[in-house]
Structure formats: structure tokens, C-alpha cells
Amino acid sequence: MLILLFFFRRASRLNTALKLNQRYQQKLRTRQALVQAALDLMGEDKSLGELSLREVAGEAGIVPAAFYRHFQNMEELGLALVDDLGGKLRTILREARKKGAYKTALQASMGLFFEYVRNNRLLFRFICRERTGGNKRIRQAIRNEMAFIAGELASDMRLPSSIPFSEIQFLSEMIVTNAFHMAAEFLDSDLKDTANAKRLQWKTVKQLRLIFKGGLQRKKKRIRTTKSPLQS
Amino acid sequence: MLILLFFFRRASRLNTALKLNQRYQQKLRTRQALVQAALDLMGEDKSLGELSLREVAGEAGIVPAAFYRHFQNMEELGLALVDDLGGKLRTILREARKKGAYKTALQASMGLFFEYVRNNRLLFRFICRERTGGNKRIRQAIRNEMAFIAGELASDMRLPSSIPFSEIQFLSEMIVTNAFHMAAEFLDSDLKDTANAKRLQWKTVKQLRLIFKGGLQRKKKRIRTTKSPLQS
DNA sequence: TGTACATCAGTGAACGCGCGTTCACTGATGTAC
DNA sequence: TGTACATCAGTGAACGCGCGTTCACTGATGTAC
């Protein structure tokens, strides 16, 4: 009993160091509520720059002034959003990899990808919107996240070893860019129009297949055609 | 003299029909000032949704209430912007075509394209930003403009006749998408970092070359490789 | 242990400000005869 | 022609509102001893 009490007191003393105390937990929860509130309020159409501090605080259930206990301004909250969602995105893709998505057919991988996009609609809308949308720091942060994802994809693809890594990185970037572009198109289309969804998914598969073909072929031999003047 | 007077009176009577009267001209000028003011005020970082009616009116040199003589709200002004700039964009690309850009090497074409992007920085920033940025109607309008451009490109490319038009359209879309994406990256990079500009331009050329290769090859024969499981 | 003190997330009121929108108006331009 | 009237782009004042930010505060949680 004495030992137990001693243990609790010890634990209590370690609170600060371990950051396990009640106050800290509550702060984290509120912070998360702010981030989620921002994501919800942006919804389909609103950009981060159009959100007001007051509405975010209100949605999160705190008074406007309390916002400053968590972020200096909305830009800081935006960067936190990118960070949070970047992490989530990478988890999603890592999970997909575990399921062996990259090892199965391209078409199946894209099926999984579109399913994730559908299930994390607001997340992907945010990323697609702010990637070119507003603030420069946010754009840069998103660019970094996407570069990271492309990097992971590059390491993960097992392409013929004859292809240099820089080339694989180049292909990964194109794949990520085009996949996200198609995800944006998909999210903009009517949710219930499954025919259109299928069409967009198929188009994506076709695009990526083309990228692989163009990319892999380039390392085998250079084709020359006199018919088309379009290849420099 | 009498005849001249008669002519003037006659012309005056036709004013309404011909819409050449002074008042109409002035209105057009003010409208254009509003559109230009919006473009200038958005600059590098601000989205259309972040602009206030008051600041646009102020920059254009009219009182806020006068804004309503031209547009019902900021969204309408945005659509006018897309329309105006869409027209300008098509003119630019048509001009490039006249210069024979598509008939020369891909690399030279892209050199021209990037020059245009540089010279119409605000225009391209606006298009790239709002393409995924804010309001759904604006996004749709921009998507239409880009589809139109892709269509023009598709008609203009003289690829081997063995390739069906739908396939050419598919390639055009990919080209436009990727070119605009790279334009956005280019506009986000340091203006004075010419080395980086060159790098991005070269990367774009590489991307488009890959698309052509992948696209043209696909119609010749299907390659099968057992080395990579990535092509479905 | 328990008491006295420190910390700090969240409060609530207040501020000055720019916002979108309305309204009756002005006066230059256009029209009818 | 010129006069009398119509049109309408732009004015200027006013409105109620939500904004970001500040401030002294409260009271639950944490710490020292």
C-alpha cells in the first residue's frame, strides 16, 4: 500500500516530464478539436484563408481568445493541419502497401487509392485545394509532404535495377501528381454518379499505365519516328 | 455640311444598336478596371474568396455601391475573370501555334510556353490557384477552359493517323494538366533562380516526352515485361 | 500527508475596423420630337 | 435645331455585423515542501 502510494507520488512527479498529466491531455484534445473544426468548416468549397478564427474557435467549443493558447494565428493552424493530414496520408499509403497494393495489379491499387480518397474526402479536398490555393508557406508544406510520399513510393516500387533511382523518383513524382490531380477531379464530381467515378478511375489507371510504359521504355531503347514531329 | 450633320444625327440614333456611345464605352472601361483590380489585388497569394468587394472597388477607383452596376457579387466578377483570361490564354496559345511552336521541337515549344507563363504571371497564378481553389462554379469554369485548350491542342497535333482521336484527346489532356502543374511550380519558385527555372523547364520537357512515348507506343504494340509487376 | 502557492487553459467584455448592402441622390449622356 | 425629358454610372451616407486582438479574470490542475 505504501509502495503503491509512493509509486503514484513518483508518477505524479514525473508528470511534467512525461507530459501525461490531465491538463496536457485536455490541451491536446482542444487543439485537435480546433484542427478538426477547421477541416469541417472548410468543407467542400472554402479555403483556409476564408476561415475566421472566431468560427473555428466557436465550432471547437472555445471562446475566440482561447484560440491563442494553441496557435498564434490561422496560418499556424493551417500548418498543423498539413502536418496532421500528411501523417495520416502516409499511414494510409503505408497501410495500402501492407495490403500489398503495389504488388497487385495497378488497377487494384487505384481501386484502393480511390476508396481512401472517398473515405477521407475532406482531407484530400484540403490538400488538393491548398496545394495551389492560398498562402505560400502552406503550399510549400504540402509540396514537402507530397515529395515525401513520392519518395516513399519510389523506394517501394521494385522496378528493373537497370533503371537509375533518379529516374524512379521522376516517375514517382509524375504518378503522385497525376493521381492527386485525378483525385481532385473525382472529389469534384457528383458523389452519386458512380458511372463517372468509374470513368475517372479508369482514366487514372490509363494515365499511370502510360507513365510506366513511357518511363520503362525510355531506358530500353530510344524510339525514333519520322511520322510525328512532336517528340523533340 | 448638312449631310455631315445628318450623318452624325443618324449615327447618334444608331448609338444604342451599335453600342458605341460614350456611356457604354465608359462602363466597359470601368468593368475592365474592376477585373484588372481583382487580378492585381490577388497577386501571388490571395484567393478570389479572400478579396473584398470594397477593396476591389477602391482599387478600380469607384465607390463600393457602384460595383453593383457591373456585377451582382464577387463570384460573378470571378467568372468574368475566368472568361477574360480564358480568351487571352487561347489567344496566346494560338499565337504560339502561328509561330510554329508545335511544329518545332518539343523543347522549343516549352521554352515559348514558359516565356508566356512568365509574362502573364498573375493570369497563370490565378488559373492555377482557382482551378482547385475556392468556389465550385469557378472551378467548373476553369475546367471548361482547360478542356477547350486541350481540345484545340488535340486538333492541332498531327499524330500518326493510326491513333484514334479519343486517344489524342486523352494525351492532350495529360499534356495540358502536366504543363499547367509545372507552370504552377515554376511560378512558385524564386523568380531570380534561373537555374531552378531551367531545371523545371527541362523536367517538363522530360514529362511530355514520356507522355508522347507512352502514348504512341501503346498503339504500336503492347509490351509485356515480366520484370515489373507494376503494369497491370 | 496536507497545506500554501504557481501554473495556465479557458472566460467574457471591450475595442476599433472593414465588411456587404441599401438608399435617395446627382449630373453627364442619350433620346424624342 | 434646340428643348424637355429619360436613362443610368457613379456618389456618399448610413446600417448592422462579424472580425482579430487585448485584457484582467477564474478556477481547476499541478508542484513544493
XYZ file of C-alpha atoms (C1' of nucleotides) in Angstrom, chain A residues 5 9 23 27 30 54 62-63 65-66 69-70, chain C residues 1-2 6-15:
24
model
C 1.234 5.422 -2.840
C 3.545 10.195 -5.979
C -4.084 19.408 -18.174
C -4.966 20.827 -24.144
C -8.819 21.012 -27.574
C -13.888 33.120 -34.456
C -14.000 27.505 -27.037
C -14.043 31.289 -26.771
C -9.432 34.421 -27.129
C -8.582 30.831 -26.119
C -3.398 29.293 -26.284
C -2.904 26.872 -29.199
C 0.055 13.761 4.261
C -1.988 18.242 3.575
C 2.156 28.514 -9.037
C 0.560 27.497 -13.479
C -2.210 28.158 -17.301
C -6.452 26.706 -20.466
C -10.329 28.894 -20.957
C -13.614 33.223 -19.909
C -16.180 37.350 -21.056
C -16.231 42.005 -22.050
C -14.476 45.521 -24.732
C -12.148 47.959 -28.670
